[in-house]
Coordinates of C-alpha atoms and ligand atoms in Angstrom, one line a residue:
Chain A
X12 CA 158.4 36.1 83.4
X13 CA 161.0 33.1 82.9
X14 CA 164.1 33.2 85.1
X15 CA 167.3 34.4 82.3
X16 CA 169.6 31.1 83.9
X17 CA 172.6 31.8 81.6
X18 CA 173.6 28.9 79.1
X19 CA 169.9 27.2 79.7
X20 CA 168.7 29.2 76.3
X21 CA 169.5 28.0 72.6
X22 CA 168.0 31.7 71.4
X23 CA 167.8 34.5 73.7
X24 CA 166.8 38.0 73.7
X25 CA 167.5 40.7 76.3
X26 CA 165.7 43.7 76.1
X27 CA 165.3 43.8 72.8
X28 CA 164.5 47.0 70.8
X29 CA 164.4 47.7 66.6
X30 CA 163.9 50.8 65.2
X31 CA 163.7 51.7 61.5
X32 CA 166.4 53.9 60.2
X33 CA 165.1 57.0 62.2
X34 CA 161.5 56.2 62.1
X35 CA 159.1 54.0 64.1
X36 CA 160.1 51.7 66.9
X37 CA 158.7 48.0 65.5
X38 CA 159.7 46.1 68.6
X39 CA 160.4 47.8 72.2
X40 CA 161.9 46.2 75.0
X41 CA 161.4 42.1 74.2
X42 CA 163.1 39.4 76.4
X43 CA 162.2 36.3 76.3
X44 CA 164.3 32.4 76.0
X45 CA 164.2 29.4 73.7
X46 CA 165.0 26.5 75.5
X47 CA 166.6 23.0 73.2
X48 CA 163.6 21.2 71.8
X49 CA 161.0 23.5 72.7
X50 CA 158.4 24.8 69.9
X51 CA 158.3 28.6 71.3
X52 CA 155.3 30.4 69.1
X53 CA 154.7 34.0 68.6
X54 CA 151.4 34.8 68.5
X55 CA 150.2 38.2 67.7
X56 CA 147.2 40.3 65.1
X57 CA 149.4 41.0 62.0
X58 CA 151.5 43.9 62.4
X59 CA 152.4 43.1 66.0
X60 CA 156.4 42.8 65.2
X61 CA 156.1 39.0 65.2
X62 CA 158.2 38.9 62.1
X63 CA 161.0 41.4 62.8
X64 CA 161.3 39.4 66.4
X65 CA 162.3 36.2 64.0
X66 CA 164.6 38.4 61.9
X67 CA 166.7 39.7 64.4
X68 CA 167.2 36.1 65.7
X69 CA 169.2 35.2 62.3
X70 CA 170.6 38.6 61.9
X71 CA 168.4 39.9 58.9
X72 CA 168.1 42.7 61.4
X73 CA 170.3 44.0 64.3
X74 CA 169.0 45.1 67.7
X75 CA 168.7 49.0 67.8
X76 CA 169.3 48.3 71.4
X77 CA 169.4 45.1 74.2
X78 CA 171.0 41.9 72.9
X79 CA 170.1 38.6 70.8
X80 CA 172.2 35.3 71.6
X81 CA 172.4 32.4 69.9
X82 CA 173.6 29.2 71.8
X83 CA 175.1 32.2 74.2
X84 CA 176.9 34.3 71.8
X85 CA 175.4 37.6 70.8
X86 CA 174.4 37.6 66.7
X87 CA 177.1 40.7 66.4
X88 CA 179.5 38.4 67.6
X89 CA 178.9 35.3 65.4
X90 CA 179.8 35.6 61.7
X91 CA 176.4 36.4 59.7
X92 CA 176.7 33.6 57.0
X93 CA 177.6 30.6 60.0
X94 CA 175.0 31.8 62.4
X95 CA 172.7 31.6 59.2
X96 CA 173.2 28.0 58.4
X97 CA 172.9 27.0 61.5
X98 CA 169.6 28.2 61.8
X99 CA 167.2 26.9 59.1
X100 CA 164.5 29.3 57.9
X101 CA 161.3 29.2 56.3
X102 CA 159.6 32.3 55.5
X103 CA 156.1 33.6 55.5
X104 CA 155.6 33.6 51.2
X105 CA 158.0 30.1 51.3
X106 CA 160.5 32.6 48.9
X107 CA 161.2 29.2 46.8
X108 CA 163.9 30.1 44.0
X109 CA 161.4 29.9 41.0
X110 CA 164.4 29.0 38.6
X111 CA 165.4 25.9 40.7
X112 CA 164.3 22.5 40.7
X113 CA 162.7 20.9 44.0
X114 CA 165.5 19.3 44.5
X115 CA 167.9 22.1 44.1
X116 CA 165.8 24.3 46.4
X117 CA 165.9 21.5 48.6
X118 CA 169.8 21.1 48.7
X119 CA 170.6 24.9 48.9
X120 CA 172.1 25.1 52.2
X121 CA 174.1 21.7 51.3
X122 CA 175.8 22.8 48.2
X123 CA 176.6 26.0 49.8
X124 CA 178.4 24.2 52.3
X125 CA 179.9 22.0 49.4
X126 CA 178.5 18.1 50.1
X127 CA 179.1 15.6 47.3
X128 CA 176.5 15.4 44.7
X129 CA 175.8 11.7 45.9
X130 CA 175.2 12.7 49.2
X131 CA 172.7 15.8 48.5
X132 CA 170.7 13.0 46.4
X133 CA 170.4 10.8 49.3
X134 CA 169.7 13.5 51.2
X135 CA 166.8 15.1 48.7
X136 CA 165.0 11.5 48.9
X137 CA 165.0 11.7 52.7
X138 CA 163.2 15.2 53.2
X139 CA 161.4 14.2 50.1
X140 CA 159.3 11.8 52.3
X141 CA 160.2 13.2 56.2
X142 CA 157.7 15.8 54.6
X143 CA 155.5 13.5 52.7
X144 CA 156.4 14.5 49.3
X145 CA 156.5 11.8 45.9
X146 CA 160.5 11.3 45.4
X147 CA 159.0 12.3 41.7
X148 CA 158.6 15.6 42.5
X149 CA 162.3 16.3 42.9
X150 CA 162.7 17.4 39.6
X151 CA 160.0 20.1 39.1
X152 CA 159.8 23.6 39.6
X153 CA 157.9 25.7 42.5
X154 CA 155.2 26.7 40.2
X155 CA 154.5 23.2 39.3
X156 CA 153.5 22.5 42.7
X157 CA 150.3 23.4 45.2
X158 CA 150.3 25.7 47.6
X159 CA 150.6 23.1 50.4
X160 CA 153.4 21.0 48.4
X161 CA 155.5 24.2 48.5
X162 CA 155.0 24.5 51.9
X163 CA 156.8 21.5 52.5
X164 CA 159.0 22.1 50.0
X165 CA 159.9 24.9 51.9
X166 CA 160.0 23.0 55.6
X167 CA 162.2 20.4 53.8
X168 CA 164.6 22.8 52.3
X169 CA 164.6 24.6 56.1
X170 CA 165.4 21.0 57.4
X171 CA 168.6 20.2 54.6
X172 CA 171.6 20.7 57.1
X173 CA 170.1 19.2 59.5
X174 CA 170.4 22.7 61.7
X175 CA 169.7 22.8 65.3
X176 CA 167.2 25.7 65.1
X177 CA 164.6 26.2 63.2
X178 CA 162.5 30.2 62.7
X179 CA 159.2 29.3 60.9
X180 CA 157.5 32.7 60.1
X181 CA 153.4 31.4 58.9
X182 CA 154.9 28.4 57.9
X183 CA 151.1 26.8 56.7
X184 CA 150.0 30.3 56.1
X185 CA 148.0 30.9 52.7
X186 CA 147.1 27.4 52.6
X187 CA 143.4 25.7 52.8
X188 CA 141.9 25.1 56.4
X189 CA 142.2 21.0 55.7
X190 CA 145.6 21.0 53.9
X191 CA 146.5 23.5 57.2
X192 CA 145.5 20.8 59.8
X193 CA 147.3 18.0 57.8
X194 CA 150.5 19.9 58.0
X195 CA 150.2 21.6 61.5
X196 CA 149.8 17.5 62.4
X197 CA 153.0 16.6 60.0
X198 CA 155.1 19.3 62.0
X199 CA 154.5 18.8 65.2
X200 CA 155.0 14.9 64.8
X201 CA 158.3 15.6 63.1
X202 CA 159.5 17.9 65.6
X203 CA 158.8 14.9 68.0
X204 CA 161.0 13.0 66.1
X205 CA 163.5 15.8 65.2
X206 CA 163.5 18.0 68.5
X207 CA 164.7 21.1 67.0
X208 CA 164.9 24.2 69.1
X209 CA 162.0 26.0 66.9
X210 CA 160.4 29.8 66.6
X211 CA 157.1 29.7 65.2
X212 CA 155.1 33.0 64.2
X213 CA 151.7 32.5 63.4
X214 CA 148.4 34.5 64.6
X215 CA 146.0 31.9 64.6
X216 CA 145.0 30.8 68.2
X217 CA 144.3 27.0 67.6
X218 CA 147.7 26.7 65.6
X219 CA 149.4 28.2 68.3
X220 CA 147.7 25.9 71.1
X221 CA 148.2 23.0 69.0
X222 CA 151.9 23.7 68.5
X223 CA 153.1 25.3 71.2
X224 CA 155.4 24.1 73.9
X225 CA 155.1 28.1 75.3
X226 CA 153.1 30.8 73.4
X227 CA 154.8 34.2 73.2
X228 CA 152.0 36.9 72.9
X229 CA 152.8 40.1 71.1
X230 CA 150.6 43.0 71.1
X231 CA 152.3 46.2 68.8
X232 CA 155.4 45.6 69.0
X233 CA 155.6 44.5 72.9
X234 CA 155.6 41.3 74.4
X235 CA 152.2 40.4 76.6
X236 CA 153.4 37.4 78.5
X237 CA 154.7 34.0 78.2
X238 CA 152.4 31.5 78.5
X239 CA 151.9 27.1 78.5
X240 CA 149.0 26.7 76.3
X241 CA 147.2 25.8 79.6
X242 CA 148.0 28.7 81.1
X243 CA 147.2 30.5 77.5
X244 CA 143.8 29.5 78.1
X245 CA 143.1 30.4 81.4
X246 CA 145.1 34.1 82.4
X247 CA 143.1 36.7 82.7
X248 CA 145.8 38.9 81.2
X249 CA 144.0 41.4 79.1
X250 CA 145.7 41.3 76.2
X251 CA 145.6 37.1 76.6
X252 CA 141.6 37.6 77.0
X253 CA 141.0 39.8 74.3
X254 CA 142.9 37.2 71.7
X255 CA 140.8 34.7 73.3
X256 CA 137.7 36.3 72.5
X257 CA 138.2 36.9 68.9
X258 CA 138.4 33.5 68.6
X259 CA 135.3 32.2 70.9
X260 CA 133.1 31.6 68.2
X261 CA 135.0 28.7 66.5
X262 CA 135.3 27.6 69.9
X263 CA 131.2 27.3 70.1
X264 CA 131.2 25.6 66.7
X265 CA 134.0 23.0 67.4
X266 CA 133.3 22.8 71.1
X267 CA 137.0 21.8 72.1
X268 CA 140.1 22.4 70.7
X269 CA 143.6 20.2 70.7
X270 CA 146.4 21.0 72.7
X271 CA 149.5 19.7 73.4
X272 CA 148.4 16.3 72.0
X273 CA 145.1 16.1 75.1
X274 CA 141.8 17.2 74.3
X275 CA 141.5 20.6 76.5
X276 CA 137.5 21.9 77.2
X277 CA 137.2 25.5 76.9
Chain B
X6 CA 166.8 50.0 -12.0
X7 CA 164.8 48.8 -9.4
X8 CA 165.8 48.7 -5.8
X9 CA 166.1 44.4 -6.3
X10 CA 168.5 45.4 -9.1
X11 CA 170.6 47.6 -7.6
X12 CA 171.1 44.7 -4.6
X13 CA 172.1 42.2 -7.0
X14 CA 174.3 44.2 -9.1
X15 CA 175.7 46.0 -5.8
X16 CA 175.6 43.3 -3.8
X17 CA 179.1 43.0 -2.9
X18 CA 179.1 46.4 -1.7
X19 CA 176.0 46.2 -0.3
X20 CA 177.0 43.0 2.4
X21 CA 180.0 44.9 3.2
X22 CA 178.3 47.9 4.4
X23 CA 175.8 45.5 6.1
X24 CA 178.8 43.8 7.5
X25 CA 180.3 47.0 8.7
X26 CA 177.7 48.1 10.5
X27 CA 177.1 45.2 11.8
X28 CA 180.2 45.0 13.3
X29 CA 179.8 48.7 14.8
X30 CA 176.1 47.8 16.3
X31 CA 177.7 44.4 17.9
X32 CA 181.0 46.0 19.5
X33 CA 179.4 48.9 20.6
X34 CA 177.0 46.3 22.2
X35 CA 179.5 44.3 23.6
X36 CA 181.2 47.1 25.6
X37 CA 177.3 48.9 26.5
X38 CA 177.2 45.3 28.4
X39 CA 180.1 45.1 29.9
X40 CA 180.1 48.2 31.2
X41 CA 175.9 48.6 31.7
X42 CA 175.5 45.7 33.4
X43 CA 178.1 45.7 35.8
X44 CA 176.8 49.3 36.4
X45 CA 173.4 48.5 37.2
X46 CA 174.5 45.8 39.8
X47 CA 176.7 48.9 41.6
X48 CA 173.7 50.9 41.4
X49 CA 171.3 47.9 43.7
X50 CA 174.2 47.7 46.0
X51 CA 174.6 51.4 46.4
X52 CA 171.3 53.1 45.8
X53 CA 173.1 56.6 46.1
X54 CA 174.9 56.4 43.5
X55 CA 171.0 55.9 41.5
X56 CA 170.4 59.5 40.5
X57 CA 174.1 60.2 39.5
X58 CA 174.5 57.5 37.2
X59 CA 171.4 57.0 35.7
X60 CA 171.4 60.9 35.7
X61 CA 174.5 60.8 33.3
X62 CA 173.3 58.3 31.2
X63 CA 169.9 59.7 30.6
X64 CA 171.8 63.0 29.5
X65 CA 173.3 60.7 27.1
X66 CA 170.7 60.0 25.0
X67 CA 169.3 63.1 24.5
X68 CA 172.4 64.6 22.9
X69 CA 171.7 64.4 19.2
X70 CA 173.7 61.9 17.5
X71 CA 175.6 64.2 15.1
X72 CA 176.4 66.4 17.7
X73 CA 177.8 63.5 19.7
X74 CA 179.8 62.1 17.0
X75 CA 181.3 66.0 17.0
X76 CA 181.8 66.0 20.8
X77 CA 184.4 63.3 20.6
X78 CA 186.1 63.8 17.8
X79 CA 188.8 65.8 19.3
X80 CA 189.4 62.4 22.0
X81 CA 193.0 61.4 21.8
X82 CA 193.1 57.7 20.6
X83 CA 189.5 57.1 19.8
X84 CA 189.0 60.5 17.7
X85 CA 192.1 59.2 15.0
X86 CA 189.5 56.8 13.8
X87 CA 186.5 57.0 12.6
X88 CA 185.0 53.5 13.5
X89 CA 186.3 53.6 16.8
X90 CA 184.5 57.4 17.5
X91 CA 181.3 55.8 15.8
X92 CA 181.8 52.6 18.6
X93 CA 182.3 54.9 21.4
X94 CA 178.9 56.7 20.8
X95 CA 176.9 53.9 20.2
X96 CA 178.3 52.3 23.3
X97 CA 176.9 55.3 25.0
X98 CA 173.6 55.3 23.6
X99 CA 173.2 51.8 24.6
X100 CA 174.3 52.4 28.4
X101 CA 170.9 53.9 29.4
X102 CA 168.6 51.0 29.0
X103 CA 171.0 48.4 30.1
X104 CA 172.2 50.1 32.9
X105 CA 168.3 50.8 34.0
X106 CA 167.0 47.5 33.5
X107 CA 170.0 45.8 35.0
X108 CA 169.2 47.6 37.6
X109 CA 165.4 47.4 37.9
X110 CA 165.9 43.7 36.5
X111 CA 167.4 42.9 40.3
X112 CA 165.6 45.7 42.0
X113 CA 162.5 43.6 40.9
X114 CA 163.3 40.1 41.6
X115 CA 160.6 38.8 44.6
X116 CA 161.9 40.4 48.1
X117 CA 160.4 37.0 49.7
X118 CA 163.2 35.0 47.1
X119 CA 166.0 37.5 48.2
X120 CA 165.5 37.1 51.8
X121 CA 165.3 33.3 51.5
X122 CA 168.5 33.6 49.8
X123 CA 170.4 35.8 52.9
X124 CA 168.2 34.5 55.4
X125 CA 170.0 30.7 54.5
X126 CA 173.0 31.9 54.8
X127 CA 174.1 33.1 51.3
X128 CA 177.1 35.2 50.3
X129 CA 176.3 38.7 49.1
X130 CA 177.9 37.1 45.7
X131 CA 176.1 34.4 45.8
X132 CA 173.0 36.2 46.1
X133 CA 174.0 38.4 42.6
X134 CA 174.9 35.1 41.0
X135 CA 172.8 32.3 41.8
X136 CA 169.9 34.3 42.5
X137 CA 169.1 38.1 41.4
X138 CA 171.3 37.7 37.9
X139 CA 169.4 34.7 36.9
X140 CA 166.2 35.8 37.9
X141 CA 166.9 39.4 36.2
X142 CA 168.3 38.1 32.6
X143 CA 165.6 38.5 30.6
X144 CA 164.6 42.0 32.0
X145 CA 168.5 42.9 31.2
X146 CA 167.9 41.2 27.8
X147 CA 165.0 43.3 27.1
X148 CA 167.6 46.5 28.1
X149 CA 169.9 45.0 25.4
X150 CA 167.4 44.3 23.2
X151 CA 166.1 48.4 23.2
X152 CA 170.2 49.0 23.1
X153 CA 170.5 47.2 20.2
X154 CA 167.4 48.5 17.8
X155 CA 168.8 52.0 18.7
X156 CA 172.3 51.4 17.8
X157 CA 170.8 50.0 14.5
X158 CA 169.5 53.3 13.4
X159 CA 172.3 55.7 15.0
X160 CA 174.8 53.4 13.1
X161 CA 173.4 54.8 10.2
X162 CA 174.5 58.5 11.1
X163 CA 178.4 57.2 11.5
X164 CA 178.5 57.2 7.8
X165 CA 178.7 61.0 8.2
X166 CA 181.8 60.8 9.9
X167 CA 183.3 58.1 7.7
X168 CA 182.9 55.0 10.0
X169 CA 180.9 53.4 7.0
X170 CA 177.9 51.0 7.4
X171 CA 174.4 51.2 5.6
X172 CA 175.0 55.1 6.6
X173 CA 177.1 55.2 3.2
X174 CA 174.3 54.8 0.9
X175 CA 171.6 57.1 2.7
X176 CA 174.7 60.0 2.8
X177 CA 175.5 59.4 -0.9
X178 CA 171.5 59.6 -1.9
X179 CA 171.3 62.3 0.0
X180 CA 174.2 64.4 -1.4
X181 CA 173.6 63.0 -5.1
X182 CA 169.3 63.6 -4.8
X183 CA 168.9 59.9 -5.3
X184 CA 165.6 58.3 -3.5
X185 CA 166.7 55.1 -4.9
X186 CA 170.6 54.8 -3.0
X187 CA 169.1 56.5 -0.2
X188 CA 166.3 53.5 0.1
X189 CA 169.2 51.1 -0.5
X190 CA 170.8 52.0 2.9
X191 CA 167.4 52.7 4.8
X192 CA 165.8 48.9 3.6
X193 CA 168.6 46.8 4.7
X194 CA 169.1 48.7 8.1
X195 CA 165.8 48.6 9.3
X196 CA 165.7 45.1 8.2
X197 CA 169.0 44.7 10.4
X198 CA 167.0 46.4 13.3
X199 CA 163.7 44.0 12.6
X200 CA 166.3 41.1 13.0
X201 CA 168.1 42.3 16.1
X202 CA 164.6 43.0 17.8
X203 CA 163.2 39.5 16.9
X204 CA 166.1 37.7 17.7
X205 CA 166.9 39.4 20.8
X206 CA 163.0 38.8 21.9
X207 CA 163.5 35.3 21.3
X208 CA 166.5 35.3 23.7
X209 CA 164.5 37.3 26.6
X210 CA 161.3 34.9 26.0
X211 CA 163.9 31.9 26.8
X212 CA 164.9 33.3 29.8
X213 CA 162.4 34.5 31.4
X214 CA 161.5 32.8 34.2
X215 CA 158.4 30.1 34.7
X216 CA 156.5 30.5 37.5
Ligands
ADP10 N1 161.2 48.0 56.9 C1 160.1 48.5 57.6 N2 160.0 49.9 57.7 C2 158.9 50.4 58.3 N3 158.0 49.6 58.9 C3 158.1 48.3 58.9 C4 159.2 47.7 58.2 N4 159.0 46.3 58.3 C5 157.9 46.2 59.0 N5 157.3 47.3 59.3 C6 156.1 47.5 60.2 O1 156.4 47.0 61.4 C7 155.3 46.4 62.0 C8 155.6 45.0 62.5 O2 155.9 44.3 61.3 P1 156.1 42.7 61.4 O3 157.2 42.4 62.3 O4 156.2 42.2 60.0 O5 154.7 42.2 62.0 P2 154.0 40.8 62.0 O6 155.0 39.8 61.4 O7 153.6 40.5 63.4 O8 152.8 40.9 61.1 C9 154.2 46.5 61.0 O9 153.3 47.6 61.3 C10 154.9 46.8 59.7 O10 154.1 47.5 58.8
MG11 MG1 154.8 38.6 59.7

């Protein structure tokens, strides 16, 4: 696994277990860093502990055991609501407030941290089209959008403060296969631009390939290995092998799959 | 005399005894939401306290009205008048369904919505206020709302104990063997209760949020 070089990581977790209240243990013994401007992705079958990993990096959860730092001081130790804003979020149902407008779901984070009306304006225009939205659609409300213009409602509203680190849990989840590519294309040309430290959960291979700087791969609850996309394709890890075949036929059908920007044969 | 009769040449009487109770259905109201809705927010941050309170509340309502009025009447303070006893009971009628839909009112708000809220980096307040309250009024309306149509008809039983109200006319019928004076207190009150119902659904409708 990845040398722990102290300092190097924006997110890291050391041993890392959670345990509900008493009852089942959802994650057992994770470690793994997140270096500035990579896209680290989870990838792991649903139910895996993909989810609680991402929640334990902003503190929505605390470790039952082993240790989670953030720019190299352990979540504990940071206060909850800082380390949150810091670290923009976009969850796996988007969670849009219903009773705000786009904008004002947009701005959240902003007015919490109490910018000047002008300024949250300028600002809602900007992510408006960063995440190739009509400036119109500022005033409506969620359920006035489609499934994918929520999605980038919610990418945007993750984006507002302009934090350093992003979690993304099924950010283009629930969304049509076409509509999926177009924004899986959008993101990882705005992370070029943006180079956020990001944590992206997903369990769909080619997303993961496509995205990935380094692919995380979680099998119930544990962590499998650390991979490049490259190396993704080629270990003979079992676990690696066995996510690889579920996939296989779509490989047939498509006959190559992006990664990393080259065209990569399988 | 018919009962249109009676309301024209009683209608003086008759709009101060709607007044009256009135007044008791709307303060009572006004303290079951004070104290209800506060209550039911304790409750979703301490879910212990769930079976306890509710507990007490439900308890409550199933001590008959009459009875009620009784319990209190030795109270220091509230028991020297009879308005303020009649208050006090109809404030404790109406805790029940505002304390329990205050409570599932936030309970229920979308976990996906609440986590959004934290996991930006929300106070616990500003969770309540920005997000759960506003997303829970009209459930807490429609706890109101059932507060309110009760009150209506229990108001009716203060009479008994001299707090006045439409009470006044169904206790003299009664006592005299007049259908007609009894009708005169029953018409008006469930009209008061159609109107509270109505307007209060209006209110929840409103509120309730899109999407
Ligand atoms: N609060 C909880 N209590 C008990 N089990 C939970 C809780 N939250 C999640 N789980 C379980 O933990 C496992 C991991 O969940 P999660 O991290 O959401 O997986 P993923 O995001 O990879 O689908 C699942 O089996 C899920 O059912
Ligand atoms: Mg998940």
């Amino acid at each position: 696994m990845t040398s722990t070089c102290q300092g190097a990581f924006i997110v890291e977790l050391r041993r890392v277990s959670y345990r509900v209240d008493g009852g089942r243990e959802l994650i057992r013994d994770i470690t793994f860093g997140v270096r500035a401007g990579e896209v680290l992705v989870l990838l792991g079958r649903s139910g895996s502990g993909k989810t609680t990993t991402l929640k334990l990096i902003n503190r929505l959860l605390i470790p039952t055991s082993g240790e989670v730092l953030v720019e190299g001081q352990s979540t504990l130790a940071w206060d909850a609501i800082r380390l949150r804003r810091r670290i923009g979020y976009v969850i796996q149902e988007t969670g849009l407030f219903p009773h705000f407008t786009v904008a004002r779901n947009i701005t959240l984070v902003p007015s919490l941290e109490g910018w000047p009306l002008e300024r949250r304006r300028a600002r809602v225009e900007e992510l408006l089209s960063l995440v190739g939205l009509e400036p119109q659609l500022a005033e409506r409300y969620p359920h006035e959008l489609s499934g994918g213009q929520r999605q980038r409602v919610g990418v945007a509203r993750a984006l507002a403060a302009d934090p350093p680190i992003l979690l993304l849990d099924e950010p283009f989840g629930a969304l049509d296969p076409i509509t999926r590519a177009d924004l899986q294309r959008e993101f990882k040309a705005l992370h070029a631009r943006l180079k956020k430290t990001a944590v992206l959960v997903t369990h769909d291979l080619r997303e993961a390939l496509f995205l990935a700087s380094r692919i995380a791969l979680f099998d119930s609850g544990r962590l499998v290995g650390l991979y490049s996309p490259g190396e993704f394709l080629c270990t003979s890890d079992p676990a690696a092998v066995q996510y690889r075949a579920a996939f296989e036929p779509a490989w047939d059908s498509a006959g190559s799959i992006r990664s990393g920007g080259k065209e990569l044969k399988v | 005399m018919s009962l249109w009769t009676f309301f024209v040449t009683h209608r003086l009487e008759t709009t101060e005894l709607a007044l009256e109770h009135l007044r008791l259905v709307g303060v009572s109201m006004l303290l079951a939401v004070a104290i209800g809705v506060p209550s039911g927010i304790l409750l979703t941050r301490h879910p212990w306290l769930e079976k306890p309170v509710l507990g007490t509340a439900n308890v409550m309502q199933t001590i008959p009205s009459l009875a009620l009025f009784g319990l209190l009447l030795p109270a220091p303070w509230i028991g020297a008048r009879a308005d303020r006893l009649a208050i006090l009971a109809l404030t404790l009628y109406g805790l029940l369904p505002i304390i329990r839909n205050t409570y599932a009112g936030i309970r229920g708000v979308n976990a996906a919505v609440v986590e959004a809220a934290v996991g930006m980096g929300m106070t616990d307040r500003q969770v309540l206020l920005q997000v759960q309250l506003p997303l829970a009024t009209s459930v807490i309306i429609a706890g109101v709302r059932v507060a309110a149509v009760i009150s209506v008809g229990v108001a009716t039983i203060a009479a008994a104990i001299g707090a006045g109200g439409l009470g006044e006319y169904i206790f003299r019928g009664l006592s005299m063997v007049n259908n007609q004076l009894i009708l005169a207190g029953a018409v008006p009150a469930a009209l008061l209760a159609l109107l509270a119902d109505v307007a209060l659904g209006l209110v929840e409708r409103r509120l309730r949020p899109a999407g």
